[in-house]
Amino acid sequence: MAQVLEFKLPDLGEGLTEAEIVRWLVQVGDVVAIDQPVVEVETAKAMVEVPCPYGGVVTARFGEEGAELPVGAPLLTVAVGASAADTPGPGEVPARDGRQDPPASVNGNSRPAAADAPGGAAEGSGNVLVGYGTGTAPARRRRVRPAAPAMPASSAPPARPSPVPPAPAPTVAAVPGQDASRGEGPVPVISPLVRRLAREHGLDLRELHGSGPDGLILRADVEYALRAAAAQGRTAQAQAVVAAAPAVPEPQPAVPAPTVAPGGTRVPLKGVRGAVADKLSRSRREIPDATCWVDADATELMRARAAMNASGGPKISLLALLARICTAALARFPELNSTVDMAAREVVRLDHVHLGFAAQTERGLVVPVVRDAHARDAEGLTAEMARLTEAARTGTLTPAQLTGGTFTLNNYGVFGVDGSTPIINHPEAAMLGVGRIVPKPWVHEGELAVRQVVQLSLTFDHRVCDGGTAGGFLRYVADCVEQPAVLLRSL
């Protein structure tokens, strides 16, 4: 008999807590294999295809296309060990296996019925992130849930904090029969981020009852446990204050916020737009930024690029040349390739240059990151930037390709503007802006001439350096633009 397993939206990493369903890749009644993509979702970082860790027949889907689901919410159910003919239709309610669990083994765990199917076809992989393929799936184990102890009639159930988390509420107190299975070895959690979150707040993971498959502890479990602990502390303190304080009149309800004028349209801040809003707001709040700028004669740089492309081989992009100039300048002024750790009150200078470059797409502004840009030449930078730009346009950039930058290059000249004072991409320390390159009157070798002029601007975190360092960086970049031969000293 088939066993119905529920697949929940996994933690996709990088601190993401929700995702929007873009397109379902399977229908109810379809047969899916282990790690087959079943839904395409859009996070604040990128478009991601989510694979299902179970093989079987899809019996139900949760959420329509366009719906936003939190991490830990059910995505679909799969009848493991059943054929398509044995499953209910789309209008029927799938019946779960009503058999009692087999007796627990010595360590308090037992194998599910699906794991005993011939050939192991009913086993799940446990891998829920794109790119994590599996070979032979390990035998899955399921803990035995003991019956909850009866609650005295005089005691009331503890108040549940609001809002209600999407994932099933974890039990903070130790569960009988669970210590035997968790007494040795690491506690299974869905990602290192969850383990670090618990460690930073002094939460013992062995006291949590995970809501994921086989008791896997999710991010929502840890967050709910922290909220529950905080709520219990506030409740006890409030009861003591109320007992000692005299009665006071109830406060008047707050005046509601004014509504928008008739005809106004509200656009939800979610997905990429919401992520950009959050990050830029944080940058503006936390970083004391300053901006300096300079005009530069880019005529010789344009000639050098034309000569490179005329010699044959792959074409070199102007953005790649500017990126190569940035990496050379950061080698001379490493203060700008850093980040600020306010908790430790330290400036962390970084050894590698992971160069982000702004790219405008139909989904909004994204900043792909070129890893180890300092180790690439102009040809390598051109190829990598072209690859990432194409992925940005098609919406296939992964979260890893959009994070981890140490410095950003922003070519806003493509919009036909000369200058800008951009907001730093938190937690970086600086951003170089490049305006349009246009013919302008310019004094060249003592005579007035028409030259290709560009405005360069540098926005920097004033905590990592003073104006002298920022000015030196920008002047070096301008010198390389005006006289590309200056780069020969560092090649």
Tab-separated table of C-alpha atoms in Angstrom:
chain	number	residue	atom	x	y	z
A	1	MET	CA	0.000	0.000	0.000
A	2	ALA	CA	1.288	3.469	-0.887
A	3	GLN	CA	2.587	5.877	1.724
A	4	VAL	CA	1.783	9.570	1.246
A	5	LEU	CA	4.724	11.865	2.026
A	6	GLU	CA	4.553	15.644	2.270
A	7	PHE	CA	7.258	17.762	0.644
A	8	LYS	CA	7.672	21.230	2.129
A	9	LEU	CA	9.339	24.300	0.634
A	10	PRO	CA	12.982	23.865	1.665
A	11	ASP	CA	15.342	26.483	3.040
A	12	LEU	CA	17.007	27.680	-0.165
A	13	GLY	CA	19.887	29.278	1.718
A	14	GLU	CA	21.280	32.810	1.887
A	15	GLY	CA	18.803	33.751	4.619
A	16	LEU	CA	15.752	33.470	2.337
A	17	THR	CA	12.485	32.890	4.180
A	18	GLU	CA	9.898	32.851	1.377
A	19	ALA	CA	9.458	32.219	-2.328
A	20	GLU	CA	6.823	32.868	-4.997
A	21	ILE	CA	5.504	30.038	-7.138
A	22	VAL	CA	6.214	30.941	-10.769
A	23	ARG	CA	5.341	27.717	-12.584
A	24	TRP	CA	4.377	24.201	-11.617
A	25	LEU	CA	6.368	21.591	-13.524
A	26	VAL	CA	4.115	18.650	-12.560
A	27	GLN	CA	0.386	17.981	-12.357
A	28	VAL	CA	-1.606	15.935	-9.863
A	29	GLY	CA	-1.329	12.319	-10.978
A	30	ASP	CA	2.099	12.711	-12.595
A	31	VAL	CA	4.826	10.229	-11.716
A	32	VAL	CA	7.985	11.930	-10.420
A	33	ALA	CA	11.460	10.554	-9.832
A	34	ILE	CA	13.799	11.343	-6.962
A	35	ASP	CA	15.335	14.827	-7.363
A	36	GLN	CA	13.093	15.671	-10.334
A	37	PRO	CA	12.272	19.434	-10.446
A	38	VAL	CA	8.592	19.866	-9.577
A	39	VAL	CA	8.136	23.639	-9.266
A	40	GLU	CA	9.877	26.820	-10.339
A	41	VAL	CA	9.968	29.496	-7.641
A	42	GLU	CA	11.254	33.046	-7.517
A	43	THR	CA	13.124	34.170	-4.433
A	44	ALA	CA	14.553	37.533	-3.598
A	45	LYS	CA	17.763	36.317	-5.237
A	46	ALA	CA	16.891	34.356	-8.354
A	47	MET	CA	14.620	31.888	-10.134
A	48	VAL	CA	15.133	28.377	-8.763
A	49	GLU	CA	13.821	24.974	-9.800
A	50	VAL	CA	13.036	22.959	-6.661
A	51	PRO	CA	13.558	19.173	-6.902
A	52	CYS	CA	11.450	16.706	-4.921
A	53	PRO	CA	13.358	14.273	-2.673
A	54	TYR	CA	10.703	11.548	-3.105
A	55	GLY	CA	9.824	9.326	-6.028
A	56	GLY	CA	6.181	8.414	-6.620
A	57	VAL	CA	2.861	9.857	-7.789
A	58	VAL	CA	1.847	13.453	-7.074
A	59	THR	CA	-1.423	13.425	-5.125
A	60	ALA	CA	-1.838	17.101	-4.248
A	61	ARG	CA	-0.314	20.535	-4.867
A	62	PHE	CA	-0.460	23.459	-2.452
A	63	GLY	CA	-0.482	26.992	-3.831
A	64	GLU	CA	-1.368	28.445	-7.190
A	65	GLU	CA	1.078	30.104	-9.545
A	66	GLY	CA	1.808	33.588	-8.211
A	67	ALA	CA	1.242	32.602	-4.580
A	68	GLU	CA	3.976	33.378	-2.048
A	69	LEU	CA	4.873	30.596	0.398
A	70	PRO	CA	7.091	30.751	3.484
A	71	VAL	CA	9.896	28.263	4.018
A	72	GLY	CA	8.454	25.133	5.626
A	73	ALA	CA	5.016	25.432	4.007
A	74	PRO	CA	3.733	22.319	2.170
A	75	LEU	CA	4.438	22.255	-1.561
A	76	LEU	CA	2.961	18.911	-2.598
A	77	THR	CA	2.300	15.359	-1.465
A	78	VAL	CA	3.671	12.250	-3.139
A	79	ALA	CA	2.305	8.713	-2.908
A	80	VAL	CA	5.474	6.663	-2.590
A	81	GLY	CA	5.309	3.083	-3.843
A	82	ALA	CA	2.123	3.611	-5.888
A	83	SER	CA	1.345	3.741	-9.590
A	84	ALA	CA	-0.642	6.530	-11.222
A	85	ALA	CA	-3.711	4.272	-11.427
A	86	ASP	CA	-3.692	3.710	-7.665
A	87	THR	CA	-3.844	7.415	-6.741
A	88	PRO	CA	-6.927	9.604	-6.411
A	89	GLY	CA	-7.851	12.088	-9.117
A	90	PRO	CA	-7.459	15.837	-8.802
A	91	GLY	CA	-10.897	16.234	-7.241
A	92	GLU	CA	-10.467	13.460	-4.670
A	93	VAL	CA	-8.844	13.627	-1.271
A	94	PRO	CA	-5.658	11.536	-1.046
A	95	ALA	CA	-5.850	9.003	1.765
A	96	ARG	CA	-2.761	8.593	3.936
A	97	ASP	CA	-1.541	5.236	5.115
A	98	GLY	CA	-3.622	4.431	8.173
A	99	ARG	CA	-1.456	1.585	9.464
A	100	GLN	CA	0.212	1.962	12.828
A	101	ASP	CA	3.934	2.529	12.900
A	102	PRO	CA	5.991	-0.592	13.533
A	103	PRO	CA	7.639	-0.948	16.937
A	104	ALA	CA	10.671	1.241	17.515
A	105	SER	CA	14.103	-0.293	17.333
A	106	VAL	CA	16.644	-0.095	20.112
A	107	ASN	CA	17.704	3.444	19.220
A	108	GLY	CA	14.138	4.738	19.107
A	109	ASN	CA	13.771	4.807	15.334
A	110	SER	CA	12.007	2.623	12.822
A	111	ARG	CA	12.075	2.369	9.058
A	112	PRO	CA	9.029	3.615	7.148
A	113	ALA	CA	7.113	1.133	5.093
A	114	ALA	CA	8.221	2.826	1.883
A	115	ALA	CA	11.853	2.154	2.683
A	116	ASP	CA	11.201	-1.570	2.679
A	117	ALA	CA	9.798	-1.587	-0.840
A	118	PRO	CA	11.626	-3.829	-3.287
A	119	GLY	CA	14.583	-2.138	-4.882
A	120	GLY	CA	14.312	0.880	-2.613
A	121	ALA	CA	12.328	2.814	-5.209
A	122	ALA	CA	10.301	4.526	-2.548
A	123	GLU	CA	13.234	6.073	-0.795
A	124	GLY	CA	13.768	9.846	-0.862
A	125	SER	CA	17.130	11.481	-1.379
A	126	GLY	CA	16.888	14.126	1.308
A	127	ASN	CA	18.481	16.600	-1.116
A	128	VAL	CA	16.205	19.522	-1.876
A	129	LEU	CA	18.511	22.072	-3.493
A	130	VAL	CA	19.170	22.396	-7.215
A	131	GLY	CA	22.557	20.943	-8.111
A	132	TYR	CA	22.677	18.372	-5.304
A	133	GLY	CA	22.203	15.152	-7.226
A	134	THR	CA	22.117	11.762	-5.585
A	135	GLY	CA	23.162	8.259	-6.362
A	136	THR	CA	21.727	5.448	-4.300
A	137	ALA	CA	19.527	7.013	-1.643
A	138	PRO	CA	20.300	6.053	1.951
A	139	ALA	CA	17.702	4.277	4.030
A	140	ARG	CA	15.410	6.850	5.589
A	141	ARG	CA	14.594	6.655	9.256
A	142	ARG	CA	11.532	7.925	11.019
A	143	ARG	CA	11.302	8.661	14.690
A	144	VAL	CA	8.440	7.298	16.787
A	145	ARG	CA	6.165	10.015	18.078
A	146	PRO	CA	5.075	9.026	21.607
A	147	ALA	CA	1.643	9.970	22.793
A	148	ALA	CA	1.576	13.415	24.418
A	149	PRO	CA	1.123	13.262	28.226
A	150	ALA	CA	-2.305	14.215	29.469
A	151	MET	CA	-2.596	17.835	30.591
A	152	PRO	CA	-4.219	18.538	33.962
A	153	ALA	CA	-7.647	20.061	33.659
A	154	SER	CA	-6.663	23.014	35.813
A	155	SER	CA	-3.767	24.081	33.607
A	156	ALA	CA	-4.343	26.006	30.417
A	157	PRO	CA	-2.277	25.488	27.283
A	158	PRO	CA	0.503	28.029	26.814
A	159	ALA	CA	-0.308	31.003	24.660
A	160	ARG	CA	0.996	30.736	21.111
A	161	PRO	CA	2.795	33.875	19.902
A	162	SER	CA	1.407	35.731	16.924
A	163	PRO	CA	1.805	35.584	14.008
A	164	VAL	CA	1.508	31.830	13.702
A	165	PRO	CA	4.589	30.425	11.909
A	166	PRO	CA	3.934	28.447	8.752
A	167	ALA	CA	5.805	25.351	9.868
A	168	PRO	CA	4.446	23.051	12.582
A	169	ALA	CA	5.403	24.387	15.968
A	170	PRO	CA	8.450	22.673	17.485
A	171	THR	CA	8.401	21.451	21.029
A	172	VAL	CA	11.118	23.205	23.015
A	173	ALA	CA	10.973	20.788	25.921
A	174	ALA	CA	12.642	17.426	25.543
A	175	VAL	CA	10.413	14.760	24.030
A	176	PRO	CA	10.347	11.346	25.725
A	177	GLY	CA	12.098	8.739	23.634
A	178	GLN	CA	13.942	11.377	21.595
A	179	ASP	CA	17.045	11.648	23.766
A	180	ALA	CA	17.990	8.101	22.862
A	181	SER	CA	18.225	8.977	19.165
A	182	ARG	CA	19.889	12.357	19.659
A	183	GLY	CA	22.150	11.543	22.551
A	184	GLU	CA	25.096	10.951	20.216
A	185	GLY	CA	26.266	12.668	17.049
A	186	PRO	CA	25.204	16.011	15.559
A	187	VAL	CA	21.582	17.098	15.538
A	188	PRO	CA	20.219	17.083	11.947
A	189	VAL	CA	19.470	20.615	10.725
A	190	ILE	CA	18.565	21.780	7.231
A	191	SER	CA	21.544	24.153	6.796
A	192	PRO	CA	24.563	25.552	8.656
A	193	LEU	CA	22.744	28.893	8.849
A	194	VAL	CA	20.153	27.313	11.115
A	195	ARG	CA	22.812	25.783	13.353
A	196	ARG	CA	24.591	29.142	13.634
A	197	LEU	CA	21.319	30.946	14.430
A	198	ALA	CA	20.675	28.571	17.303
A	199	ARG	CA	24.243	28.848	18.578
A	200	GLU	CA	24.197	32.669	18.536
A	201	HIS	CA	21.055	32.699	20.697
A	202	GLY	CA	22.210	29.977	23.081
A	203	LEU	CA	19.509	27.529	21.951
A	204	ASP	CA	20.171	23.823	22.482
A	205	LEU	CA	19.137	22.035	19.289
A	206	ARG	CA	18.747	18.760	21.190
A	207	GLU	CA	15.730	20.243	22.962
A	208	LEU	CA	13.905	20.999	19.696
A	209	HIS	CA	11.436	18.744	17.962
A	210	GLY	CA	12.027	19.418	14.252
A	211	SER	CA	9.071	19.688	11.895
A	212	GLY	CA	10.990	18.524	8.799
A	213	PRO	CA	11.255	14.994	7.442
A	214	ASP	CA	12.583	12.563	10.049
A	215	GLY	CA	12.681	15.329	12.657
A	216	LEU	CA	14.912	17.591	10.546
A	217	ILE	CA	15.167	20.987	12.255
A	218	LEU	CA	14.187	23.855	9.958
A	219	ARG	CA	14.864	27.558	10.253
A	220	ALA	CA	11.216	28.108	11.174
A	221	ASP	CA	11.622	25.700	14.118
A	222	VAL	CA	14.504	27.685	15.588
A	223	GLU	CA	12.802	31.043	15.002
A	224	TYR	CA	9.586	29.830	16.620
A	225	ALA	CA	11.480	28.475	19.627
A	226	LEU	CA	13.212	31.840	20.071
A	227	ARG	CA	9.911	33.706	19.792
A	228	ALA	CA	8.262	31.329	22.243
A	229	ALA	CA	11.071	31.781	24.775
A	230	ALA	CA	10.881	35.562	24.421
A	231	ALA	CA	7.099	35.518	24.766
A	232	GLN	CA	7.271	33.418	27.952
A	233	GLY	CA	9.766	35.847	29.438
A	234	ARG	CA	7.597	38.838	28.580
A	235	THR	CA	4.495	37.117	29.937
A	236	ALA	CA	6.086	36.353	33.296
A	237	GLN	CA	7.409	39.895	33.601
A	238	ALA	CA	4.069	41.409	32.616
A	239	GLN	CA	2.204	39.313	35.193
A	240	ALA	CA	4.522	40.531	37.942
A	241	VAL	CA	4.064	44.155	36.900
A	242	VAL	CA	0.288	43.844	36.672
A	243	ALA	CA	0.075	42.269	40.128
A	244	ALA	CA	1.976	45.175	41.702
A	245	ALA	CA	0.560	48.088	39.697
A	246	PRO	CA	-2.837	49.763	40.265
A	247	ALA	CA	-5.542	49.436	37.678
A	248	VAL	CA	-5.262	51.865	34.798
A	249	PRO	CA	-7.780	52.716	32.112
A	250	GLU	CA	-7.489	50.788	28.903
A	251	PRO	CA	-5.572	52.645	26.184
A	252	GLN	CA	-7.517	54.120	23.307
A	253	PRO	CA	-7.147	52.335	19.976
A	254	ALA	CA	-4.471	53.763	17.716
A	255	VAL	CA	-5.550	56.068	14.929
A	256	PRO	CA	-5.310	54.176	11.638
A	257	ALA	CA	-2.805	55.382	9.082
A	258	PRO	CA	-4.226	57.598	6.350
A	259	THR	CA	-5.238	55.764	3.219
A	260	VAL	CA	-3.964	56.599	-0.221
A	261	ALA	CA	-5.874	59.028	-2.385
A	262	PRO	CA	-8.538	57.582	-4.686
A	263	GLY	CA	-7.010	56.154	-7.807
A	264	GLY	CA	-3.721	55.237	-6.139
A	265	THR	CA	-2.143	51.851	-6.854
A	266	ARG	CA	-0.280	49.756	-4.300
A	267	VAL	CA	2.564	47.651	-5.658
A	268	PRO	CA	3.802	44.929	-3.259
A	269	LEU	CA	7.480	45.109	-2.345
A	270	LYS	CA	8.380	41.471	-2.871
A	271	GLY	CA	10.748	39.324	-4.854
A	272	VAL	CA	13.705	41.159	-6.367
A	273	ARG	CA	12.135	44.583	-5.780
A	274	GLY	CA	11.617	43.816	-2.103
A	275	ALA	CA	15.157	42.482	-1.693
A	276	VAL	CA	16.607	45.598	-3.339
A	277	ALA	CA	14.505	47.843	-1.084
A	278	ASP	CA	15.620	46.047	2.070
A	279	LYS	CA	19.298	46.004	1.143
A	280	LEU	CA	19.486	49.632	0.026
A	281	SER	CA	17.586	50.802	3.114
A	282	ARG	CA	20.002	48.925	5.349
A	283	SER	CA	22.972	50.384	3.490
A	284	ARG	CA	21.642	53.918	3.892
A	285	ARG	CA	20.996	53.382	7.617
A	286	GLU	CA	24.320	51.753	8.510
A	287	ILE	CA	26.976	53.103	6.122
A	288	PRO	CA	28.250	56.696	6.386
A	289	ASP	CA	29.003	57.050	2.701
A	290	ALA	CA	30.672	59.835	0.764
A	291	THR	CA	31.137	60.404	-2.966
A	292	CYS	CA	33.892	61.956	-5.066
A	293	TRP	CA	34.057	62.195	-8.844
A	294	VAL	CA	36.311	63.252	-11.706
A	295	ASP	CA	36.093	63.684	-15.482
A	296	ALA	CA	38.535	61.646	-17.560
A	297	ASP	CA	39.579	61.576	-21.215
A	298	ALA	CA	38.740	58.031	-22.370
A	299	THR	CA	39.930	58.529	-25.951
A	300	GLU	CA	43.079	56.427	-25.543
A	301	LEU	CA	41.169	53.640	-23.763
A	302	MET	CA	38.699	53.452	-26.648
A	303	ARG	CA	41.585	53.296	-29.129
A	304	ALA	CA	43.302	50.551	-27.138
A	305	ARG	CA	40.106	48.509	-27.105
A	306	ALA	CA	39.665	48.958	-30.869
A	307	ALA	CA	43.247	47.782	-31.423
A	308	MET	CA	42.661	44.688	-29.225
A	309	ASN	CA	39.535	43.726	-31.118
A	310	ALA	CA	41.163	44.309	-34.501
A	311	SER	CA	43.921	41.818	-33.728
A	312	GLY	CA	41.548	38.840	-33.839
A	313	GLY	CA	40.253	36.546	-31.148
A	314	PRO	CA	37.329	37.131	-28.793
A	315	LYS	CA	36.105	40.708	-28.567
A	316	ILE	CA	37.026	42.608	-25.396
A	317	SER	CA	34.191	44.563	-23.783
A	318	LEU	CA	34.636	48.059	-22.387
A	319	LEU	CA	33.157	46.930	-19.073
A	320	ALA	CA	35.805	44.212	-18.812
A	321	LEU	CA	38.582	46.795	-19.306
A	322	LEU	CA	37.068	48.963	-16.583
A	323	ALA	CA	36.838	45.899	-14.339
A	324	ARG	CA	40.514	45.144	-14.958
A	325	ILE	CA	41.343	48.740	-14.015
A	326	CYS	CA	39.306	48.336	-10.803
A	327	THR	CA	41.178	45.219	-9.716
A	328	ALA	CA	44.519	46.960	-10.346
A	329	ALA	CA	43.375	49.975	-8.311
A	330	LEU	CA	42.162	47.756	-5.440
A	331	ALA	CA	45.598	46.120	-5.309
A	332	ARG	CA	47.051	49.592	-4.667
A	333	PHE	CA	44.291	50.689	-2.282
A	334	PRO	CA	43.136	47.510	-0.437
A	335	GLU	CA	41.214	49.561	2.129
A	336	LEU	CA	38.345	49.794	-0.357
A	337	ASN	CA	38.140	46.006	-0.760
A	338	SER	CA	36.923	45.447	2.766
A	339	THR	CA	33.899	45.240	5.040
A	340	VAL	CA	33.105	46.530	8.519
A	341	ASP	CA	32.381	44.195	11.452
A	342	MET	CA	30.685	46.491	13.948
A	343	ALA	CA	30.148	43.681	16.472
A	344	ALA	CA	33.932	43.287	16.768
A	345	ARG	CA	34.579	46.941	15.825
A	346	GLU	CA	37.000	45.865	13.125
A	347	VAL	CA	37.592	46.613	9.456
A	348	VAL	CA	38.106	43.320	7.626
A	349	ARG	CA	40.344	43.665	4.572
A	350	LEU	CA	39.623	40.911	2.083
A	351	ASP	CA	42.245	38.915	0.202
A	352	HIS	CA	40.185	38.201	-2.913
A	353	VAL	CA	38.310	40.579	-5.207
A	354	HIS	CA	34.830	39.288	-6.016
A	355	LEU	CA	33.623	41.984	-8.393
A	356	GLY	CA	29.911	42.686	-8.676
A	357	PHE	CA	28.539	44.570	-11.684
A	358	ALA	CA	25.071	46.056	-11.926
A	359	ALA	CA	22.801	44.582	-14.600
A	360	GLN	CA	19.309	45.839	-15.407
A	361	THR	CA	16.850	43.080	-16.331
A	362	GLU	CA	13.107	42.718	-16.807
A	363	ARG	CA	12.931	41.451	-13.222
A	364	GLY	CA	14.739	44.524	-11.923
A	365	LEU	CA	18.277	45.439	-10.937
A	366	VAL	CA	20.574	42.527	-10.094
A	367	VAL	CA	24.285	42.447	-9.268
A	368	PRO	CA	26.011	39.260	-10.513
A	369	VAL	CA	29.413	38.583	-8.963
A	370	VAL	CA	32.596	37.649	-10.844
A	371	ARG	CA	34.564	35.411	-8.490
A	372	ASP	CA	38.319	36.031	-8.166
A	373	ALA	CA	38.219	38.938	-10.611
A	374	HIS	CA	41.750	39.917	-9.591
A	375	ALA	CA	43.054	36.671	-11.125
A	376	ARG	CA	41.395	37.198	-14.540
A	377	ASP	CA	42.636	39.114	-17.565
A	378	ALA	CA	40.481	41.287	-19.815
A	379	GLU	CA	39.532	38.345	-22.026
A	380	GLY	CA	38.520	36.189	-19.050
A	381	LEU	CA	36.536	39.034	-17.511
A	382	THR	CA	34.709	39.596	-20.811
A	383	ALA	CA	33.669	35.944	-21.058
A	384	GLU	CA	32.532	35.667	-17.445
A	385	MET	CA	30.583	38.923	-17.524
A	386	ALA	CA	28.851	37.873	-20.729
A	387	ARG	CA	27.883	34.532	-19.183
A	388	LEU	CA	26.499	36.117	-16.019
A	389	THR	CA	24.670	38.834	-17.966
A	390	GLU	CA	22.901	36.232	-20.103
A	391	ALA	CA	21.943	34.272	-16.992
A	392	ALA	CA	20.576	37.485	-15.442
A	393	ARG	CA	18.429	38.202	-18.483
A	394	THR	CA	16.982	34.694	-18.509
A	395	GLY	CA	16.456	34.685	-14.731
A	396	THR	CA	18.664	31.648	-14.125
A	397	LEU	CA	21.211	33.201	-11.780
A	398	THR	CA	21.652	31.204	-8.581
A	399	PRO	CA	21.787	32.840	-5.126
A	400	ALA	CA	25.498	32.040	-4.963
A	401	GLN	CA	26.088	34.057	-8.152
A	402	LEU	CA	24.359	37.094	-6.633
A	403	THR	CA	26.086	37.220	-3.264
A	404	GLY	CA	29.567	37.454	-1.822
A	405	GLY	CA	30.745	40.534	-3.726
A	406	THR	CA	33.518	42.700	-2.248
A	407	PHE	CA	33.378	45.671	-4.673
A	408	THR	CA	30.829	46.808	-7.260
A	409	LEU	CA	31.243	48.370	-10.708
A	410	ASN	CA	28.161	50.302	-11.829
A	411	ASN	CA	28.004	51.329	-15.496
A	412	TYR	CA	25.027	53.665	-15.453
A	413	GLY	CA	26.248	55.295	-18.675
A	414	VAL	CA	24.128	52.746	-20.563
A	415	PHE	CA	21.095	54.784	-19.406
A	416	GLY	CA	22.462	57.894	-21.125
A	417	VAL	CA	23.421	59.770	-17.948
A	418	ASP	CA	26.730	61.338	-16.964
A	419	GLY	CA	26.886	60.986	-13.188
A	420	SER	CA	25.300	59.479	-10.107
A	421	THR	CA	25.779	59.067	-6.364
A	422	PRO	CA	24.888	55.381	-5.972
A	423	ILE	CA	24.131	53.604	-2.720
A	424	ILE	CA	26.800	51.122	-1.635
A	425	ASN	CA	25.906	47.458	-1.993
A	426	HIS	CA	25.905	46.414	1.687
A	427	PRO	CA	28.145	45.033	3.241
A	428	GLU	CA	30.740	46.211	0.718
A	429	ALA	CA	32.799	49.355	1.275
A	430	ALA	CA	32.815	51.058	-2.115
A	431	MET	CA	31.312	51.300	-5.595
A	432	LEU	CA	32.750	52.805	-8.773
A	433	GLY	CA	30.255	54.482	-11.085
A	434	VAL	CA	30.880	55.067	-14.795
A	435	GLY	CA	28.843	57.556	-16.833
A	436	ARG	CA	28.351	57.740	-20.580
A	437	ILE	CA	31.331	58.359	-22.863
A	438	VAL	CA	30.540	61.328	-25.118
A	439	PRO	CA	32.512	63.736	-27.329
A	440	LYS	CA	33.312	66.966	-25.470
A	441	PRO	CA	35.690	69.879	-25.822
A	442	TRP	CA	38.897	69.022	-23.932
A	443	VAL	CA	42.316	70.571	-23.627
A	444	HIS	CA	44.723	67.995	-25.012
A	445	GLU	CA	48.469	68.650	-25.211
A	446	GLY	CA	47.873	72.365	-24.794
A	447	GLU	CA	45.241	72.647	-27.488
A	448	LEU	CA	41.463	72.535	-27.494
A	449	ALA	CA	40.203	69.327	-29.078
A	450	VAL	CA	37.141	67.100	-29.176
A	451	ARG	CA	37.810	64.062	-26.986
A	452	GLN	CA	35.799	61.107	-25.621
A	453	VAL	CA	35.073	62.164	-22.022
A	454	VAL	CA	33.606	60.088	-19.188
A	455	GLN	CA	32.674	60.995	-15.630
A	456	LEU	CA	33.847	58.578	-12.916
A	457	SER	CA	32.427	58.584	-9.389
A	458	LEU	CA	33.421	56.670	-6.277
A	459	THR	CA	31.056	56.182	-3.365
A	460	PHE	CA	32.868	54.793	-0.321
A	461	ASP	CA	32.305	53.890	3.324
A	462	HIS	CA	34.010	56.611	5.359
A	463	ARG	CA	34.633	54.123	8.183
A	464	VAL	CA	37.203	52.157	6.176
A	465	CYS	CA	39.275	55.083	4.899
A	466	ASP	CA	39.579	58.849	4.642
A	467	GLY	CA	39.139	61.042	1.599
A	468	GLY	CA	42.816	60.818	0.685
A	469	THR	CA	42.627	57.085	0.071
A	470	ALA	CA	39.371	57.377	-1.879
A	471	GLY	CA	40.762	60.238	-3.943
A	472	GLY	CA	43.949	58.278	-4.660
A	473	PHE	CA	41.926	55.293	-5.842
A	474	LEU	CA	39.756	57.392	-8.146
A	475	ARG	CA	42.751	59.306	-9.525
A	476	TYR	CA	44.541	56.042	-10.353
A	477	VAL	CA	41.442	54.748	-12.165
A	478	ALA	CA	41.219	57.991	-14.138
A	479	ASP	CA	44.929	57.790	-15.049
A	480	CYS	CA	44.447	54.239	-16.375
A	481	VAL	CA	41.447	55.382	-18.426
A	482	GLU	CA	43.408	58.288	-19.905
A	483	GLN	CA	46.671	56.351	-20.356
A	484	PRO	CA	46.038	52.571	-20.493
A	485	ALA	CA	49.804	52.002	-20.602
A	486	VAL	CA	49.813	52.730	-16.852
A	487	LEU	CA	48.353	49.240	-16.406
A	488	LEU	CA	51.523	47.696	-17.836
A	489	ARG	CA	53.227	48.309	-14.501
A	490	SER	CA	50.910	45.816	-12.800
A	491	LEU	CA	50.584	43.167	-15.557
